[in-house]
PDB file of C-alpha atoms in Angstrom:
ATOM      1  CA  UNK A 801     207.784 176.222 166.175  1.00 45.00           C
ATOM      2  CA  UNK A 802     209.565 173.606 168.054  1.00 47.00           C
ATOM      3  CA  UNK A 803     207.304 174.212 171.076  1.00 47.00           C
ATOM      4  CA  UNK A 804     204.216 173.568 168.942  1.00 43.00           C
ATOM      5  CA  UNK A 805     205.625 170.349 167.607  1.00 47.00           C
ATOM      6  CA  UNK A 806     206.412 169.201 171.065  1.00 44.00           C
ATOM      7  CA  UNK A 807     202.965 170.140 172.249  1.00 43.00           C
ATOM      8  CA  UNK A 808     201.243 168.352 169.402  1.00 40.00           C
ATOM      9  CA  UNK A 809     203.361 165.277 169.933  1.00 43.00           C
ATOM     10  CA  UNK A 810     202.457 165.305 173.656  1.00 43.00           C
ATOM     11  CA  UNK A 811     198.789 165.672 172.886  1.00 38.00           C
ATOM     12  CA  UNK A 812     199.002 162.882 170.325  1.00 43.00           C
ATOM     13  CA  UNK A 813     200.651 160.503 172.830  1.00 40.00           C
ATOM     14  CA  UNK A 814     198.137 161.457 175.618  1.00 42.00           C
ATOM     15  CA  UNK A 815     195.271 160.917 173.169  1.00 42.00           C
ATOM     16  CA  UNK A 816     196.687 157.467 172.181  1.00 40.00           C
ATOM     17  CA  UNK A 817     196.991 156.599 175.922  1.00 41.00           C
ATOM     18  CA  UNK A 818     193.373 157.571 176.526  1.00 36.00           C
ATOM     19  CA  UNK A 819     192.232 155.676 173.523  1.00 37.00           C
ATOM     20  CA  UNK A 820     194.111 152.564 174.525  1.00 37.00           C
ATOM     21  CA  UNK A 821     192.701 152.838 178.036  1.00 35.00           C
ATOM     22  CA  UNK A 822     189.219 153.217 176.614  1.00 35.00           C
ATOM     23  CA  UNK A 823     189.778 150.244 174.354  1.00 35.00           C
ATOM     24  CA  UNK A 824     191.019 148.121 177.296  1.00 32.00           C
ATOM     25  CA  UNK A 825     188.034 149.162 179.342  1.00 31.00           C
ATOM     26  CA  UNK A 826     185.717 148.294 176.500  1.00 30.00           C
ATOM     27  CA  UNK A 827     187.389 144.960 176.074  1.00 34.00           C
ATOM     28  CA  UNK A 828     187.133 144.372 179.724  1.00 34.00           C
ATOM     29  CA  UNK A 829     183.416 145.300 179.831  1.00 40.00           C
ATOM     30  CA  UNK A 830     182.925 143.270 176.620  1.00 41.00           C
ATOM     31  CA  UNK A 831     184.489 140.196 178.200  1.00 41.00           C
ATOM     32  CA  UNK A 832     182.327 140.667 181.313  1.00 46.00           C
ATOM     33  CA  UNK A 833     179.291 140.824 179.072  1.00 45.00           C
ATOM     34  CA  UNK A 834     180.453 137.559 177.347  1.00 47.00           C
ATOM     35  CA  UNK A 835     180.940 135.853 180.714  1.00 50.00           C
ATOM     36  CA  UNK A 836     177.533 137.160 181.912  1.00 51.00           C
ATOM     37  CA  UNK A 837     175.836 136.036 178.725  1.00 55.00           C
ATOM     38  CA  UNK A 838     177.321 132.430 179.135  1.00 78.00           C
ATOM     39  CA  UNK A 839     176.434 132.498 182.816  1.00 85.00           C
ATOM     40  CA  UNK A 840     172.824 133.520 182.467  1.00 69.00           C
ATOM     41  CA  UNK A 841     170.430 131.097 184.204  1.00 76.00           C
ATOM     42  CA  UNK A 842     166.696 130.545 184.312  1.00 85.00           C
ATOM     43  CA  UNK A 843     166.945 128.330 187.370  1.00 95.00           C
ATOM     44  CA  UNK A 844     165.045 130.519 189.775  1.00 95.00           C
ATOM     45  CA  UNK A 845     165.133 130.451 193.574  1.00 96.00           C
ATOM     46  CA  UNK A 846     161.960 128.616 194.367  1.00 97.00           C
ATOM     47  CA  UNK A 847     161.947 125.189 196.140  1.00 98.00           C
ATOM     48  CA  UNK A 848     162.871 122.159 194.077  1.00 97.00           C
ATOM     49  CA  UNK A 849     161.954 118.498 194.807  1.00 97.00           C
ATOM     50  CA  UNK A 850     162.462 115.010 193.369  1.00 93.00           C
ATOM     51  CA  UNK A 851     160.886 111.848 194.488  1.00 87.00           C
ATOM     52  CA  UNK A 852     162.222 108.337 194.927  1.00 79.00           C
ATOM     53  CA  UNK A 853     161.930 105.658 197.617  1.00 64.00           C
ATOM     54  CA  UNK A 854     165.347 104.051 197.172  1.00 73.00           C
ATOM     55  CA  UNK A 855     167.160 105.175 200.447  1.00 79.00           C
ATOM     56  CA  UNK A 856     170.741 104.457 199.588  1.00 89.00           C
ATOM     57  CA  UNK A 857     173.435 105.604 202.019  1.00 94.00           C
ATOM     58  CA  UNK A 858     175.224 108.903 201.621  1.00 96.00           C
ATOM     59  CA  UNK A 859     178.926 108.393 201.219  1.00 97.00           C
ATOM     60  CA  UNK A 860     180.444 111.892 200.886  1.00 98.00           C
ATOM     61  CA  UNK A 861     179.707 115.532 200.160  1.00 98.00           C
ATOM     62  CA  UNK A 862     182.082 117.699 198.174  1.00 98.00           C
ATOM     63  CA  UNK A 863     182.177 121.259 197.026  1.00 98.00           C
ATOM     64  CA  UNK A 864     183.515 122.831 193.839  1.00 97.00           C
ATOM     65  CA  UNK A 865     183.835 126.266 192.137  1.00 96.00           C
ATOM     66  CA  UNK A 866     182.944 127.006 188.554  1.00 95.00           C
ATOM     67  CA  UNK A 867     182.921 130.224 186.491  1.00 94.00           C
ATOM     68  CA  UNK A 868     179.191 130.689 186.908  1.00 95.00           C
ATOM     69  CA  UNK A 869     178.229 128.918 190.147  1.00 97.00           C
ATOM     70  CA  UNK A 870     179.388 127.101 193.257  1.00 98.00           C
ATOM     71  CA  UNK A 871     178.610 123.374 193.451  1.00 98.00           C
ATOM     72  CA  UNK A 872     177.760 120.886 196.185  1.00 98.00           C
ATOM     73  CA  UNK A 873     177.964 117.194 195.222  1.00 98.00           C
ATOM     74  CA  UNK A 874     176.327 114.415 197.284  1.00 97.00           C
ATOM     75  CA  UNK A 875     177.917 110.942 196.573  1.00 96.00           C
ATOM     76  CA  UNK A 876     175.355 108.274 197.190  1.00 94.00           C
ATOM     77  CA  UNK A 877     176.135 104.538 197.212  1.00 90.00           C
ATOM     78  CA  UNK A 878     175.513 102.811 193.789  1.00 81.00           C
ATOM     79  CA  UNK A 879     172.323 100.891 193.028  1.00 67.00           C
ATOM     80  CA  UNK A 880     170.869 102.868 190.160  1.00 68.00           C
ATOM     81  CA  UNK A 881     167.822 105.016 190.201  1.00 73.00           C
ATOM     82  CA  UNK A 882     167.252 108.649 191.341  1.00 84.00           C
ATOM     83  CA  UNK A 883     167.479 109.970 194.863  1.00 90.00           C
ATOM     84  CA  UNK A 884     164.699 111.928 196.475  1.00 93.00           C
ATOM     85  CA  UNK A 885     165.414 115.506 197.543  1.00 96.00           C
ATOM     86  CA  UNK A 886     164.018 118.788 198.764  1.00 97.00           C
ATOM     87  CA  UNK A 887     166.026 121.963 198.237  1.00 98.00           C
ATOM     88  CA  UNK A 888     164.912 125.488 199.204  1.00 98.00           C
ATOM     89  CA  UNK A 889     165.689 128.693 200.991  1.00 98.00           C
ATOM     90  CA  UNK A 890     164.743 128.997 204.650  1.00 98.00           C
ATOM     91  CA  UNK A 891     164.789 131.840 207.149  1.00 98.00           C
ATOM     92  CA  UNK A 892     166.443 129.619 209.814  1.00 98.00           C
ATOM     93  CA  UNK A 893     167.969 126.173 209.823  1.00 98.00           C
ATOM     94  CA  UNK A 894     166.435 123.764 212.262  1.00 98.00           C
ATOM     95  CA  UNK A 895     167.737 120.361 212.916  1.00 96.00           C
ATOM     96  CA  UNK A 896     165.344 117.484 211.889  1.00 92.00           C
ATOM     97  CA  UNK A 897     164.151 115.484 214.897  1.00 89.00           C
ATOM     98  CA  UNK A 898     165.149 117.899 217.652  1.00 93.00           C
ATOM     99  CA  UNK A 899     163.995 121.119 216.019  1.00 95.00           C
ATOM    100  CA  UNK A 900     167.129 122.911 217.468  1.00 96.00           C
ATOM    101  CA  UNK A 901     168.236 125.982 215.498  1.00 98.00           C
ATOM    102  CA  UNK A 902     171.708 125.668 213.909  1.00 98.00           C
ATOM    103  CA  UNK A 903     173.290 129.030 213.036  1.00 98.00           C
ATOM    104  CA  UNK A 904     174.571 129.330 209.448  1.00 98.00           C
ATOM    105  CA  UNK A 905     176.673 132.270 208.150  1.00 98.00           C
ATOM    106  CA  UNK A 906     175.662 134.055 204.977  1.00 98.00           C
ATOM    107  CA  UNK A 907     173.068 136.371 203.530  1.00 98.00           C
ATOM    108  CA  UNK A 908     170.692 133.425 202.839  1.00 98.00           C
ATOM    109  CA  UNK A 909     170.364 129.814 203.900  1.00 98.00           C
ATOM    110  CA  UNK A 910     169.820 126.987 201.335  1.00 98.00           C
ATOM    111  CA  UNK A 911     168.502 123.898 203.118  1.00 98.00           C
ATOM    112  CA  UNK A 912     169.043 120.528 201.307  1.00 98.00           C
ATOM    113  CA  UNK A 913     167.339 117.291 202.433  1.00 97.00           C
ATOM    114  CA  UNK A 914     168.465 114.215 200.555  1.00 96.00           C
ATOM    115  CA  UNK A 915     166.735 110.839 200.789  1.00 94.00           C
ATOM    116  CA  UNK A 916     170.079 109.185 201.655  1.00 94.00           C
ATOM    117  CA  UNK A 917     170.851 108.457 205.357  1.00 95.00           C
ATOM    118  CA  UNK A 918     174.450 109.008 206.652  1.00 96.00           C
ATOM    119  CA  UNK A 919     174.342 105.329 207.794  1.00 94.00           C
ATOM    120  CA  UNK A 920     173.752 101.904 206.180  1.00 91.00           C
ATOM    121  CA  UNK A 921     169.967 101.196 206.796  1.00 86.00           C
ATOM    122  CA  UNK A 922     170.721  97.445 207.076  1.00 88.00           C
ATOM    123  CA  UNK A 923     173.688  97.419 209.480  1.00 92.00           C
ATOM    124  CA  UNK A 924     173.389 100.836 211.081  1.00 91.00           C
ATOM    125  CA  UNK A 925     177.054 101.582 210.338  1.00 95.00           C
ATOM    126  CA  UNK A 926     177.867 105.160 209.745  1.00 96.00           C
ATOM    127  CA  UNK A 927     178.702 106.013 206.067  1.00 97.00           C
ATOM    128  CA  UNK A 928     179.169 109.770 206.260  1.00 97.00           C
ATOM    129  CA  UNK A 929     180.844 111.437 209.309  1.00 97.00           C
ATOM    130  CA  UNK A 930     178.636 114.597 209.531  1.00 97.00           C
ATOM    131  CA  UNK A 931     177.946 115.888 213.091  1.00 97.00           C
ATOM    132  CA  UNK A 932     174.900 118.024 213.986  1.00 96.00           C
ATOM    133  CA  UNK A 933     175.725 121.762 213.893  1.00 97.00           C
ATOM    134  CA  UNK A 934     179.216 121.324 212.559  1.00 98.00           C
ATOM    135  CA  UNK A 935     180.635 122.222 209.109  1.00 98.00           C
ATOM    136  CA  UNK A 936     180.562 119.421 206.529  1.00 98.00           C
ATOM    137  CA  UNK A 937     183.611 117.235 206.978  1.00 97.00           C
ATOM    138  CA  UNK A 938     186.282 117.878 204.298  1.00 96.00           C
ATOM    139  CA  UNK A 939     184.301 120.793 202.763  1.00 98.00           C
ATOM    140  CA  UNK A 940     186.157 124.096 202.888  1.00 97.00           C
ATOM    141  CA  UNK A 941     184.306 126.941 201.129  1.00 98.00           C
ATOM    142  CA  UNK A 942     186.870 129.635 201.918  1.00 97.00           C
ATOM    143  CA  UNK A 943     187.286 131.915 198.990  1.00 96.00           C
ATOM    144  CA  UNK A 944     184.115 130.676 197.213  1.00 98.00           C
ATOM    145  CA  UNK A 945     182.145 133.390 195.425  1.00 97.00           C
ATOM    146  CA  UNK A 946     178.711 132.275 196.533  1.00 97.00           C
ATOM    147  CA  UNK A 947     179.136 129.682 199.283  1.00 98.00           C
ATOM    148  CA  UNK A 948     180.014 131.104 202.666  1.00 98.00           C
ATOM    149  CA  UNK A 949     179.302 128.315 205.086  1.00 98.00           C
ATOM    150  CA  UNK A 950     178.107 124.666 205.400  1.00 98.00           C
ATOM    151  CA  UNK A 951     176.360 122.915 208.305  1.00 98.00           C
ATOM    152  CA  UNK A 952     175.318 119.359 208.864  1.00 98.00           C
ATOM    153  CA  UNK A 953     171.826 119.138 210.339  1.00 97.00           C
ATOM    154  CA  UNK A 954     170.909 115.518 210.889  1.00 95.00           C
ATOM    155  CA  UNK A 955     170.364 112.137 209.372  1.00 95.00           C
ATOM    156  CA  UNK A 956     166.910 111.309 210.528  1.00 90.00           C
ATOM    157  CA  UNK A 957     164.296 108.795 209.291  1.00 89.00           C
ATOM    158  CA  UNK A 958     166.301 108.027 206.121  1.00 90.00           C
ATOM    159  CA  UNK A 959     167.101 111.546 205.231  1.00 93.00           C
ATOM    160  CA  UNK A 960     170.211 113.688 205.529  1.00 97.00           C
ATOM    161  CA  UNK A 961     169.756 117.385 206.019  1.00 98.00           C
ATOM    162  CA  UNK A 962     172.415 120.045 205.408  1.00 98.00           C
ATOM    163  CA  UNK A 963     172.495 123.829 205.030  1.00 98.00           C
ATOM    164  CA  UNK A 964     174.594 126.021 202.860  1.00 98.00           C
ATOM    165  CA  UNK A 965     175.121 129.605 203.767  1.00 98.00           C
ATOM    166  CA  UNK A 966     175.190 131.670 200.575  1.00 98.00           C
ATOM    167  CA  UNK A 967     175.993 135.367 199.825  1.00 97.00           C
ATOM    168  CA  UNK A 968     172.362 136.135 198.892  1.00 97.00           C
ATOM    169  CA  UNK A 969     169.196 134.371 197.763  1.00 97.00           C
ATOM    170  CA  UNK A 970     170.503 133.381 194.374  1.00 97.00           C
ATOM    171  CA  UNK A 971     169.145 131.046 191.624  1.00 97.00           C
ATOM    172  CA  UNK A 972     169.922 127.302 192.035  1.00 98.00           C
ATOM    173  CA  UNK A 973     169.439 124.046 190.309  1.00 97.00           C
ATOM    174  CA  UNK A 974     169.439 120.399 191.267  1.00 97.00           C
ATOM    175  CA  UNK A 975     170.811 117.753 188.945  1.00 95.00           C
ATOM    176  CA  UNK A 976     171.290 113.918 189.183  1.00 92.00           C
ATOM    177  CA  UNK A 977     174.091 112.214 187.408  1.00 90.00           C
ATOM    178  CA  UNK A 978     174.731 108.518 188.177  1.00 86.00           C
ATOM    179  CA  UNK A 979     175.166 108.090 191.860  1.00 90.00           C
ATOM    180  CA  UNK A 980     175.475 111.872 192.549  1.00 94.00           C
ATOM    181  CA  UNK A 981     172.984 114.553 193.498  1.00 95.00           C
ATOM    182  CA  UNK A 982     174.338 117.938 192.402  1.00 97.00           C
ATOM    183  CA  UNK A 983     173.210 121.398 193.737  1.00 98.00           C
ATOM    184  CA  UNK A 984     174.547 124.414 191.847  1.00 98.00           C
ATOM    185  CA  UNK A 985     174.034 128.023 193.150  1.00 98.00           C
ATOM    186  CA  UNK A 986     174.690 130.752 190.672  1.00 97.00           C
ATOM    187  CA  UNK A 987     177.075 133.643 191.305  1.00 96.00           C
ATOM    188  CA  UNK A 988     174.609 136.196 190.059  1.00 93.00           C
ATOM    189  CA  UNK A 989     171.075 136.606 188.787  1.00 88.00           C
TER     190      UNK A 989
END
């Protein structure tokens, strides 16, 4: 009789462990569903553009990580108004002006052209220290979920061109807030 009681107790404990594990797995899957639901985007991956003729100097480029996307922020000198831009996926990244190909690591290349030169149009003084073919100064995307590389292309005829190597061709959006142009690339579809 004692053996049966021990066996029943062992089975009950094993069943409780399996049920607890299943509950944890369900909670984990449920929380992933919650995160996925709050991260859903309808941004798409087609080219996005914005027009403006106010060529204000580019001051800085910064990167950030969020739960649903990786972000690149272009800080542009203050004077109000929007900044023109063209953002889209390309097969290869070619430097404006020279046409030279600049290698970019990642599964896809997002090219960003901003109507903000890396120099002051009046004085000619450099305002952003990007160098053709090199990573963006002060931008380290190590450990980012979507961003894998950044490259400065050129500042040519009033526009600054950069590339972001991303994990895959993922949805992205472009926002303007004050004196910032913001490019977000989603972690997933």
